CSV table of C-alpha atoms and ligand atoms in Angstrom, one decimal:
chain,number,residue,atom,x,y,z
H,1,UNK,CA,-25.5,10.2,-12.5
H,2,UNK,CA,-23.2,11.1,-9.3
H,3,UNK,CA,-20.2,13.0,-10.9
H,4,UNK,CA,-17.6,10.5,-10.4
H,5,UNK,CA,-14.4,10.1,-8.4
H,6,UNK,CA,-11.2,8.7,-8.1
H,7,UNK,CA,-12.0,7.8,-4.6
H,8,UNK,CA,-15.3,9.4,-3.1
H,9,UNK,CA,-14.2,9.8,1.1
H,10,UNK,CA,-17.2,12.0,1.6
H,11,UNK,CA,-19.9,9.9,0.3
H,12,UNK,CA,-18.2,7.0,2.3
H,13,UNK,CA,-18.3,9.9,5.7
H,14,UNK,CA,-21.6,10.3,4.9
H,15,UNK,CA,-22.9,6.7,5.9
H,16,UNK,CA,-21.1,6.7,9.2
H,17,UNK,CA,-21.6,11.0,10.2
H,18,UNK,CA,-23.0,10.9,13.3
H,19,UNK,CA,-20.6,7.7,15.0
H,20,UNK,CA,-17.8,9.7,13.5
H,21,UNK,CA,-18.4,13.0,14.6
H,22,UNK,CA,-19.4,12.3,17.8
H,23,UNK,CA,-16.2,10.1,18.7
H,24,UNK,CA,-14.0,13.0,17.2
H,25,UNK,CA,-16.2,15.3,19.7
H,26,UNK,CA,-15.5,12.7,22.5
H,27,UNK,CA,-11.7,13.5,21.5
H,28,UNK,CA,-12.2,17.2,21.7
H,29,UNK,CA,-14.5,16.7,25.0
H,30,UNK,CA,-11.4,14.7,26.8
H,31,UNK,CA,-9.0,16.6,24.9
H,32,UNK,CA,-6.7,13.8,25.5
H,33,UNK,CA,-5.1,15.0,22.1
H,34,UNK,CA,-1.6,12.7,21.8
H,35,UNK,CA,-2.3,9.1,23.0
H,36,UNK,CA,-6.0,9.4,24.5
H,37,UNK,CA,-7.6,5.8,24.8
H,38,UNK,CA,-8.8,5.6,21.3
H,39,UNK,CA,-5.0,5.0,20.4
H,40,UNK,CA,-4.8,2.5,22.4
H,41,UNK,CA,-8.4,1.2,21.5
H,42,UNK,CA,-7.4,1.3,17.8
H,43,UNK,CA,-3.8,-0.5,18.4
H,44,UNK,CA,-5.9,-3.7,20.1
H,45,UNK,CA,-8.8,-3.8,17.7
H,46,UNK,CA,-6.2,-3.8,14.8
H,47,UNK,CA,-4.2,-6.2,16.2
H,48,UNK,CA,-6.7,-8.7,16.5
H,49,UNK,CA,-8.2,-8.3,13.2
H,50,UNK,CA,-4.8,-8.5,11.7
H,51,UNK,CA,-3.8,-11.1,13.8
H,52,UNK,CA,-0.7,-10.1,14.6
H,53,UNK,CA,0.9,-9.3,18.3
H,54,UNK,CA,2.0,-6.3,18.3
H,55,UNK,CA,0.2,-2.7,16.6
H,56,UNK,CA,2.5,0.2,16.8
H,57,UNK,CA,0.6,3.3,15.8
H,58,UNK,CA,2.8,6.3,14.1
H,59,UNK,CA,2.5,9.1,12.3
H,60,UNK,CA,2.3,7.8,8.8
H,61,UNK,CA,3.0,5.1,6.4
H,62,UNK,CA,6.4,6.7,5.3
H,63,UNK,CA,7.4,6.8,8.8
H,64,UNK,CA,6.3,3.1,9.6
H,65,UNK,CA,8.5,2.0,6.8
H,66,UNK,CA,11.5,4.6,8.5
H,67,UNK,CA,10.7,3.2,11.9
H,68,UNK,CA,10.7,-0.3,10.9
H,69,UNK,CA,14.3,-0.1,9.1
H,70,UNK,CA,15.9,2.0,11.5
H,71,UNK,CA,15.3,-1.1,14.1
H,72,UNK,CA,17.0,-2.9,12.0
H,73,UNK,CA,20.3,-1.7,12.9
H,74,UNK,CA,21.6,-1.4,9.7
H,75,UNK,CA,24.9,0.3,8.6
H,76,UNK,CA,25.4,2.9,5.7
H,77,UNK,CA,25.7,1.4,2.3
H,78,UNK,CA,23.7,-1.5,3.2
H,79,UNK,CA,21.7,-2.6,0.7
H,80,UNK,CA,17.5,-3.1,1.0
H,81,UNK,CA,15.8,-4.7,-1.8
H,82,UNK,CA,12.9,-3.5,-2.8
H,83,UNK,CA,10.9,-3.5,-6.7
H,84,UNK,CA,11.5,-0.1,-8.1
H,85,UNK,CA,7.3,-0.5,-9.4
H,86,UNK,CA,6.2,1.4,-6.3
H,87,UNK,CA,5.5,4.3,-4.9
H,88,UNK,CA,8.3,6.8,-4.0
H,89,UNK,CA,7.8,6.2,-0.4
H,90,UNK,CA,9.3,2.9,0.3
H,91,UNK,CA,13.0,3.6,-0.9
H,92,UNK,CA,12.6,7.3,-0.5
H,93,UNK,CA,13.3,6.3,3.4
H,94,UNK,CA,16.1,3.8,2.3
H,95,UNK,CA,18.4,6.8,0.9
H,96,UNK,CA,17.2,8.9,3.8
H,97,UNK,CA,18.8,6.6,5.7
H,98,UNK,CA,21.9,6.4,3.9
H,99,UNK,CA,21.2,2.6,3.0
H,100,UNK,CA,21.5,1.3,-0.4
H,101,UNK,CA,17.9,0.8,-2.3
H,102,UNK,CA,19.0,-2.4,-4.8
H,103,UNK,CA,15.8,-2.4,-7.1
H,104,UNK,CA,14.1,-5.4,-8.2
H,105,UNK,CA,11.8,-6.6,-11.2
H,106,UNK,CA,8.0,-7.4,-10.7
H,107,UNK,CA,5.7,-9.8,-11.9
H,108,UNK,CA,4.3,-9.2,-14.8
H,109,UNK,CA,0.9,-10.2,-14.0
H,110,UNK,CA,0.9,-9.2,-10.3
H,111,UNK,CA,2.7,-6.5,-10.1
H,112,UNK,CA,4.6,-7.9,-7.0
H,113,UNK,CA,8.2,-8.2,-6.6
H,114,UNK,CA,9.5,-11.0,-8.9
H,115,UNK,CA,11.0,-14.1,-6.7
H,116,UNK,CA,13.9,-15.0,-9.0
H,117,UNK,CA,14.7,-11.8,-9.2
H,118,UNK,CA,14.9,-11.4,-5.8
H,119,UNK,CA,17.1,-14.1,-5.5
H,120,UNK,CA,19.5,-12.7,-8.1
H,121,UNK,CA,20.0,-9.3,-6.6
H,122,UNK,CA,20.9,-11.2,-3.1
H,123,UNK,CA,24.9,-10.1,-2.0
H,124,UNK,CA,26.6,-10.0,1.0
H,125,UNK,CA,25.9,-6.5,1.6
H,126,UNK,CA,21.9,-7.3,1.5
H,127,UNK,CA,20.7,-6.8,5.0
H,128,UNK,CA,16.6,-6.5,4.4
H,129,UNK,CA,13.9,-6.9,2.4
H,130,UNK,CA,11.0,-4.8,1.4
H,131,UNK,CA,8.7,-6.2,-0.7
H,132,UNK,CA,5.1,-4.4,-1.6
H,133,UNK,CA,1.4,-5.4,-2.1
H,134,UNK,CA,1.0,-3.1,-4.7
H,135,UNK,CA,-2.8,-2.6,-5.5
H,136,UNK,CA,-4.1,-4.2,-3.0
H,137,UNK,CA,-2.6,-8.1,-3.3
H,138,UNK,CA,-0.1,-9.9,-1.4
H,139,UNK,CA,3.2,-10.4,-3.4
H,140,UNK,CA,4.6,-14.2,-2.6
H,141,UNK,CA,5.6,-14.2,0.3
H,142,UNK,CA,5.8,-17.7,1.2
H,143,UNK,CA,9.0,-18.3,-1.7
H,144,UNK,CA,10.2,-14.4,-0.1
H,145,UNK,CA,10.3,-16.0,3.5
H,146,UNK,CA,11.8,-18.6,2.5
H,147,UNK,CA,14.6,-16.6,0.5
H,148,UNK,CA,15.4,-14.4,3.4
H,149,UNK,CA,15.3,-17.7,5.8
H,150,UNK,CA,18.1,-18.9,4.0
H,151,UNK,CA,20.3,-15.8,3.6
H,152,UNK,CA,19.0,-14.6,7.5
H,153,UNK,CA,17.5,-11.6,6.1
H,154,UNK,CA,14.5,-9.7,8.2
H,155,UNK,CA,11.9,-8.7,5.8
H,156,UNK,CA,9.8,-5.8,6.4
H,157,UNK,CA,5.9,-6.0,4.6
H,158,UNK,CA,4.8,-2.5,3.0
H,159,UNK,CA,1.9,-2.9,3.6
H,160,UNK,CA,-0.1,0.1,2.9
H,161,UNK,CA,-1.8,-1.0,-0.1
H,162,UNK,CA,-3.4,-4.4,1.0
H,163,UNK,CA,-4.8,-4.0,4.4
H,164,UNK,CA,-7.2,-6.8,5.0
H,165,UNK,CA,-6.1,-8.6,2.4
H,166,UNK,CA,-5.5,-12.7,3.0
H,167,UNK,CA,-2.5,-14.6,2.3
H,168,UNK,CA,-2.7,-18.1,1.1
H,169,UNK,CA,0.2,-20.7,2.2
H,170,UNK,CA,0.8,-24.1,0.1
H,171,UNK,CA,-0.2,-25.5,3.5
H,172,UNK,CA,-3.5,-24.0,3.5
H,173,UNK,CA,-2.7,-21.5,6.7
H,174,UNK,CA,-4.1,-18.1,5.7
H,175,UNK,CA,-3.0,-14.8,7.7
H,176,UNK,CA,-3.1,-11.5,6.8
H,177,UNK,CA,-0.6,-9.4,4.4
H,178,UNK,CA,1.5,-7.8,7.0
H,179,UNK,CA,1.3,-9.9,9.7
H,180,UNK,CA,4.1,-12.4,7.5
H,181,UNK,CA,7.4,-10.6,7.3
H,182,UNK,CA,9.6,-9.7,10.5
H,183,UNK,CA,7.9,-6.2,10.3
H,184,UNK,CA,4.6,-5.0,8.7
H,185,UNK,CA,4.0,-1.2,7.6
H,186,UNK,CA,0.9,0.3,6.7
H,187,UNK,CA,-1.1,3.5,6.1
H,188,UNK,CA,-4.2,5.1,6.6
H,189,UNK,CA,-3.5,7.9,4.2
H,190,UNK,CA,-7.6,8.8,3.4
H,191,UNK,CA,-7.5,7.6,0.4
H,192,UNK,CA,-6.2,3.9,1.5
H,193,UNK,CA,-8.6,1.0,2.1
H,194,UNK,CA,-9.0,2.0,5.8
H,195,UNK,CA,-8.6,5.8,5.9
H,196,UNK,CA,-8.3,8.3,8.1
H,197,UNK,CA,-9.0,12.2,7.9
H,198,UNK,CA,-5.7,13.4,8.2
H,199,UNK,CA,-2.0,11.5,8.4
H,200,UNK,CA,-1.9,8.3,10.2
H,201,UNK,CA,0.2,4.9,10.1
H,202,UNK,CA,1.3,1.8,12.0
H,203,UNK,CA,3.6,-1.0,12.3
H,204,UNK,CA,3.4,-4.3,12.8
H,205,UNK,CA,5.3,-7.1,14.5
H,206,UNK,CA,5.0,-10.7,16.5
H,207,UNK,CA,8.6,-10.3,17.8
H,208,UNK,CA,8.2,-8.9,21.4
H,209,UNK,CA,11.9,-7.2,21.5
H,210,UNK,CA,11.1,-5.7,17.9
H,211,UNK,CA,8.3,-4.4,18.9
H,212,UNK,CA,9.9,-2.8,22.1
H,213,UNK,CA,12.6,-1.3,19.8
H,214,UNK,CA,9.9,-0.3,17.3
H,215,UNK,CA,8.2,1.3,20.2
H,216,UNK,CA,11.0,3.8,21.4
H,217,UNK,CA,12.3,5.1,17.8
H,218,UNK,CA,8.7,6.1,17.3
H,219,UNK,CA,8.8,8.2,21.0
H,220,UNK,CA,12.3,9.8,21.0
H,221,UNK,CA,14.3,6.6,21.6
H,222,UNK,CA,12.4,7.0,25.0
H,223,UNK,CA,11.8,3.7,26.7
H,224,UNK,CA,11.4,6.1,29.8
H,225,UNK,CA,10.8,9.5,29.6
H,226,UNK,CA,13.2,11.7,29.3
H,227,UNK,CA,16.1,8.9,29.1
H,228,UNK,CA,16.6,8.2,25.4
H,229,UNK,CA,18.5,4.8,24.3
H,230,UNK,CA,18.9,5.5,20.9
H,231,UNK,CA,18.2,8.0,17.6
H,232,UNK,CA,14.7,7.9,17.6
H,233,UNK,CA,11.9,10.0,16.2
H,234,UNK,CA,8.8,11.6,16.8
H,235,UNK,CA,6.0,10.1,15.2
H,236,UNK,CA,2.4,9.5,17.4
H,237,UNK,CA,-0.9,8.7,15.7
H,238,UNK,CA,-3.8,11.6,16.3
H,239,UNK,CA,-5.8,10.4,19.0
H,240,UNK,CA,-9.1,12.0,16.4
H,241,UNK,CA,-7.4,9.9,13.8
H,242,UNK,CA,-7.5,6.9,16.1
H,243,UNK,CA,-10.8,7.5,17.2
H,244,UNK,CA,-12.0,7.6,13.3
H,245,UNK,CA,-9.9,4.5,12.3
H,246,UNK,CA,-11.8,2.7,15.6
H,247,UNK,CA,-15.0,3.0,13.6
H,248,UNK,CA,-14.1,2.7,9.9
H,249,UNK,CA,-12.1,-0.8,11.0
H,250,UNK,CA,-15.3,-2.3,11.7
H,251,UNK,CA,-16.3,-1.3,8.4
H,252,UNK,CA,-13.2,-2.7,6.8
H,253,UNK,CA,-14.4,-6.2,5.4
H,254,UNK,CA,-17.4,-4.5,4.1
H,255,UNK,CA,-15.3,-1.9,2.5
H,256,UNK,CA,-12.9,-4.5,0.8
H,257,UNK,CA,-16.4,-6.4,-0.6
H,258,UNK,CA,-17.8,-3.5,-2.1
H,259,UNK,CA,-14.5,-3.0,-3.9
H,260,UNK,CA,-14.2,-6.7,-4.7
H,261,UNK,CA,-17.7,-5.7,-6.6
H,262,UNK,CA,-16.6,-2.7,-8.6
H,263,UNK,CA,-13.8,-5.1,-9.6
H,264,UNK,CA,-16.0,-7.8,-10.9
H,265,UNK,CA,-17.8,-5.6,-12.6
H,266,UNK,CA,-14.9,-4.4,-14.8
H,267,UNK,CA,-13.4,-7.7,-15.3
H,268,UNK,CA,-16.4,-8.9,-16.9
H,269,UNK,CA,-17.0,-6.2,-18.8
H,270,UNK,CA,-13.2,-6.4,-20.1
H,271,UNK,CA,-13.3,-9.9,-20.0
H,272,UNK,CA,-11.3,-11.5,-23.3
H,273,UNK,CA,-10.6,-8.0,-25.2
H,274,UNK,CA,-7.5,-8.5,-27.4
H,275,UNK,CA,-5.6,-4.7,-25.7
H,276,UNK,CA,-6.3,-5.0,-22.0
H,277,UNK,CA,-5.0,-6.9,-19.6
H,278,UNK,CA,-7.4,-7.3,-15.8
H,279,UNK,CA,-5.7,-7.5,-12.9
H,280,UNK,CA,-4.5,-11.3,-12.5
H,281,UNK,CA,-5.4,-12.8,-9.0
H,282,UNK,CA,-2.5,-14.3,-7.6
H,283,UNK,CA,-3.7,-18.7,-6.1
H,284,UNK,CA,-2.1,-17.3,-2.9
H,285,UNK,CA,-3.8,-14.0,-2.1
H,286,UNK,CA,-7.1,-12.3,-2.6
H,287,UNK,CA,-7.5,-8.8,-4.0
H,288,UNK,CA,-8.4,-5.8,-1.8
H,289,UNK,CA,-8.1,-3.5,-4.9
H,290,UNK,CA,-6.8,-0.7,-3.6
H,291,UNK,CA,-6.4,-0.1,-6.9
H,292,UNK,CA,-8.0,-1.4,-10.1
H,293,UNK,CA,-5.3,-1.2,-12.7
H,294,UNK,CA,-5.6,-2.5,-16.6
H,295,UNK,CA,-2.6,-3.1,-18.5
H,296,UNK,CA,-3.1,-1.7,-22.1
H,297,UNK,CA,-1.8,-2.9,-25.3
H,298,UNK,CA,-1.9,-1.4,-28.1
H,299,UNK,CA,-3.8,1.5,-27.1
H,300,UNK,CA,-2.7,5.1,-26.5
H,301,UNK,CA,-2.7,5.5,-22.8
H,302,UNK,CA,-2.4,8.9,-22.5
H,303,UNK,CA,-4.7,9.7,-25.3
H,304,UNK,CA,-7.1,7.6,-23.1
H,305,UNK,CA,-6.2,9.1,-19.9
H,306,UNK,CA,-6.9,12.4,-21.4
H,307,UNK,CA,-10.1,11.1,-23.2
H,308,UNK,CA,-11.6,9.6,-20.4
H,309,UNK,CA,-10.7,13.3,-18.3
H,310,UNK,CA,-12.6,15.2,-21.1
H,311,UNK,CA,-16.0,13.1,-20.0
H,312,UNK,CA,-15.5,13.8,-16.6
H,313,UNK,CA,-13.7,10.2,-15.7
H,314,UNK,CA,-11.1,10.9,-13.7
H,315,UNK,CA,-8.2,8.2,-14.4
H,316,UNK,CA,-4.7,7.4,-12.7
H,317,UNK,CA,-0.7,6.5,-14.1
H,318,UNK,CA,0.1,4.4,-11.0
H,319,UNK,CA,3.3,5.4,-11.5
H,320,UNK,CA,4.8,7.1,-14.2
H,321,UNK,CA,8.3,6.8,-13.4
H,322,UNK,CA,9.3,4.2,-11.4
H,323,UNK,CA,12.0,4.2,-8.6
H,324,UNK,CA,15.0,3.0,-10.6
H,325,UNK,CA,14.3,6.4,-13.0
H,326,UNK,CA,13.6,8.9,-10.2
H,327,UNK,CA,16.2,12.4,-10.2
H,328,UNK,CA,16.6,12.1,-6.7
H,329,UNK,CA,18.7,8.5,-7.3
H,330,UNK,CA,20.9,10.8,-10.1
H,331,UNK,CA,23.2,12.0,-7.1
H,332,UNK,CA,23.9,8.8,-5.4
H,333,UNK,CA,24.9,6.9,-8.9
H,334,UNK,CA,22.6,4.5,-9.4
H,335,UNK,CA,23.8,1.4,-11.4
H,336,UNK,CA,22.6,1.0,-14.7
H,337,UNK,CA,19.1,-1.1,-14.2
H,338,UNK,CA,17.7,-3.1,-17.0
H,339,UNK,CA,14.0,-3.3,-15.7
H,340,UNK,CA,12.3,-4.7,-19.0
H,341,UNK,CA,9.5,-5.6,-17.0
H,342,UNK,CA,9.2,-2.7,-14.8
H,343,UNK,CA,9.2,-0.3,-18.2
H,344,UNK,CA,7.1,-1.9,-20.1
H,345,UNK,CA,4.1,-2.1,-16.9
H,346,UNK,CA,5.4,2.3,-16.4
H,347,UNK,CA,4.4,2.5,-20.1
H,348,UNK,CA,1.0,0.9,-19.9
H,349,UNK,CA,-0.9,0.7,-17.0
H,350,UNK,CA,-3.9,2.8,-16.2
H,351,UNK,CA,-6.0,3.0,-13.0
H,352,UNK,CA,-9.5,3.6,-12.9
H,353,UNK,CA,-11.9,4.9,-10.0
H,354,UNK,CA,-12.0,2.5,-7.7
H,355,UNK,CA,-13.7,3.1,-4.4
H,356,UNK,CA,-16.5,1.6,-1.9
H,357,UNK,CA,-19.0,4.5,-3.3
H,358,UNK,CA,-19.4,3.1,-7.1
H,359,UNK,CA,-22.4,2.5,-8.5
H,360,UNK,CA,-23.9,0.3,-11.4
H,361,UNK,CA,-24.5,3.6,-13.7
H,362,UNK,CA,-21.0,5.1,-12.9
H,363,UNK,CA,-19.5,1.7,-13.4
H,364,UNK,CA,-21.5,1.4,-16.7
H,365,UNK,CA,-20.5,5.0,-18.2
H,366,UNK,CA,-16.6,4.5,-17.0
H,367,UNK,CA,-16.6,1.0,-19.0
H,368,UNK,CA,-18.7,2.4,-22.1
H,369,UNK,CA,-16.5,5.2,-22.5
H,370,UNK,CA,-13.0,3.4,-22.2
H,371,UNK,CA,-14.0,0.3,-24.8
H,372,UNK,CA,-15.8,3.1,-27.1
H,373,UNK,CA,-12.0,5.2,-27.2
H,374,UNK,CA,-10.4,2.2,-27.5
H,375,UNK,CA,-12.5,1.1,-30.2
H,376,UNK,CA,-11.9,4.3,-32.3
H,377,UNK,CA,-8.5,4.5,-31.5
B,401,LIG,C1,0.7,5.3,0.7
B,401,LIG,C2,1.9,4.5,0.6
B,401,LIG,C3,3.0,4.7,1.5
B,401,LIG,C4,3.1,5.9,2.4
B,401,LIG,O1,2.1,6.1,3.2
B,401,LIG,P1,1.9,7.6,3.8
B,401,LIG,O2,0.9,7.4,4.9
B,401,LIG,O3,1.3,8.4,2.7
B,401,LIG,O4,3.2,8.1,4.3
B,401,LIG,C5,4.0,3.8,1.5
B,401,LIG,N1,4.1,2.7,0.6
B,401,LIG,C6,3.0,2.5,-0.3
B,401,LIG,C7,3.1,1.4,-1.2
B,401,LIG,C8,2.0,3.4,-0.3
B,401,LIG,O5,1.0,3.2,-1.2
């Protein structure tokens, strides 16, 4: 058996070698380094499979999610709502901003932000909304549009979790995750479902003056060059990393199956056992399983964690500590959260490999060796 991997990105290389490394040679060839044509290639072809108007490319996910709330125009102390199950990045920029991160609940089963509590954390210093597909689904955000349409709050998607993955409206409509919200962030961090080799990100928008706005903070605050309109920043997408993304984007819905076949494999192989929990599939989005997380009852995680490690199964704590718990909130005087939901996921979720390189025998061993620990423990 193929020793196995968190995520295997060399396997997945492997397949697609020679397209790849001749369009990074191309990049070398033209040595059109900072916005060659593949950027803008990329930026097109993205936009139409997301179906969404306009495809800012930057430098990374983090900075996407920076970009997209300093067009907001927001003021110090503002507050941005966001669930504090996430990872670091997506109020990590809020502080850096000097805004206000006001945490939120999730959804027990989902794992997305938790509508009512949304609803509850709503004052009149709110000025955004930042809600996350964590794992790879869509959180509701047909009952979070309608929230913000009625207190006139812009919400920006992080999307950098579930790219490709399809939203369901009660009307039947279906667009993609990040194509919804005011503003859409994602990231092509390698290990995400469309990865590049290195750093990259984008943003994305239907508004036409947002994505104008979005356009110049990314370049310097440049809509001309060298005559800068506001605080901007520098933050470009490769054009290698481009040219990469150009090619594994066509392989993106065949990525997102493969996963989607991993995932079934586990469900049914944890199908009905009394301690863990499979993911739940929300009516309104599919899964793109970025990650495949179980919620474990009963059962010592981190004796399992460490179990599975010592027979060469690598496993993940997606995360450990969530946002509202983070030191770098100590300074800034957090409020006292009660996150009873947030907790008790921190406490027992686990994530296991989950990639587009699985196979049958590695999916076999990974599930033989989990119900056996859990069995004897
Ligand atoms: C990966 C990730 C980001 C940040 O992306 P980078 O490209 O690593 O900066 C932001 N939000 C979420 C939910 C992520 O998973």
């Amino acid at each position: 058996m193929k020793a196995i991997q968190m995520v295997d990105l060399k396997t997945q290389y492997q397949a697609l070698k020679q397209e790849i490394d001749a369009a990074v040679i191309g990049v070398l060839e033209s040595s059109a380094f900072i916005n060659g044509k593949p950027v803008q290639d990329f930026a097109e072809a993205l936009s139409a499979y997301i179906g969404v108007k306009h495809v800012i490319p930057c430098a990374n996910g983090t900075d996407a999610l920076q970009i997209a709330l300093m067009a907001l125009d927001l003021q110090p102390g503002d507050e941005v709502i966001t669930p504090s199950f996430t990872f670091i990045a997506t109020t990590e920029v809020v502080a850096l901003l000097h805004l206000k991160p006001v945490f939120v609940e999730v959804q027990k089963d989902t794992f997305c932000m938790d509508t009512e509590a949304l609803r509850k954390a709503i004052t009149p210093r709110t000025k955004a909304i930042v809600p996350v597909h964590l794992y790879g689904q869509a959180a509701n955000m047909e009952e979070i549009m309608k929230i913000a349409a009625e207190h006139n709050l812009p919400v920006i998607e992080d999307n950098a979790q579930a790219i490709g993955c399809d939203y369901r409206f009660s009307d039947g409509t279906v667009k993609k995750a990040g194509s919804i919200g005011h503003i859409g962030t994602t990231s092509f961090f390698p290990s995400k479902n469309l990865g590049a080799y290195g750093d990259a990100g984008a943003i994305f928008t239907n508004d036409d003056a947002l994505a104008a706005r979005l356009k110049m903070i990314a370049n310097h605050g440049q809509s001309k060059r060298y005559y800068h309109d506001v605080v901007g920043c520098n933050s470009r997408m490769d054009t290698i990393q481009a040219a990469i993304l150009n090619i594994k984007l066509r392989e993106l819905d065949n990525y997102i199956q493969k996963r989607n076949r991993a995932a079934d494999y586990y469900n049914k192989a944890f199908a009905g056992h009394p301690k863990i929990t499979t993911p739940a599939v929300a009516a309104y989005s599919n899964h793109v399983y970025h990650q495949y997380t179980l919620v474990l009852e009963g059962v010592n995680r981190d004796g399992l964690n460490q179990y599975l490690a010592e027979k060469q199964i690598p496993s993940m704590i997606y995360y450990p500590v969530p946002g509202h718990k983070q030191k770098m909130f100590e300074a800034s005087g957090l409020p006292q959260y009660d996150l009873a939901v947030t907790d008790w996921l921190t406490e027992r979720v686990i994530s296991l490999p989950m990639h587009t390189e699985l196979d049958e025998a590695q999916l076999e061993y990974i599930v033989s060796s989990l119900l056996e620990y859990i069995k004897n423990n």
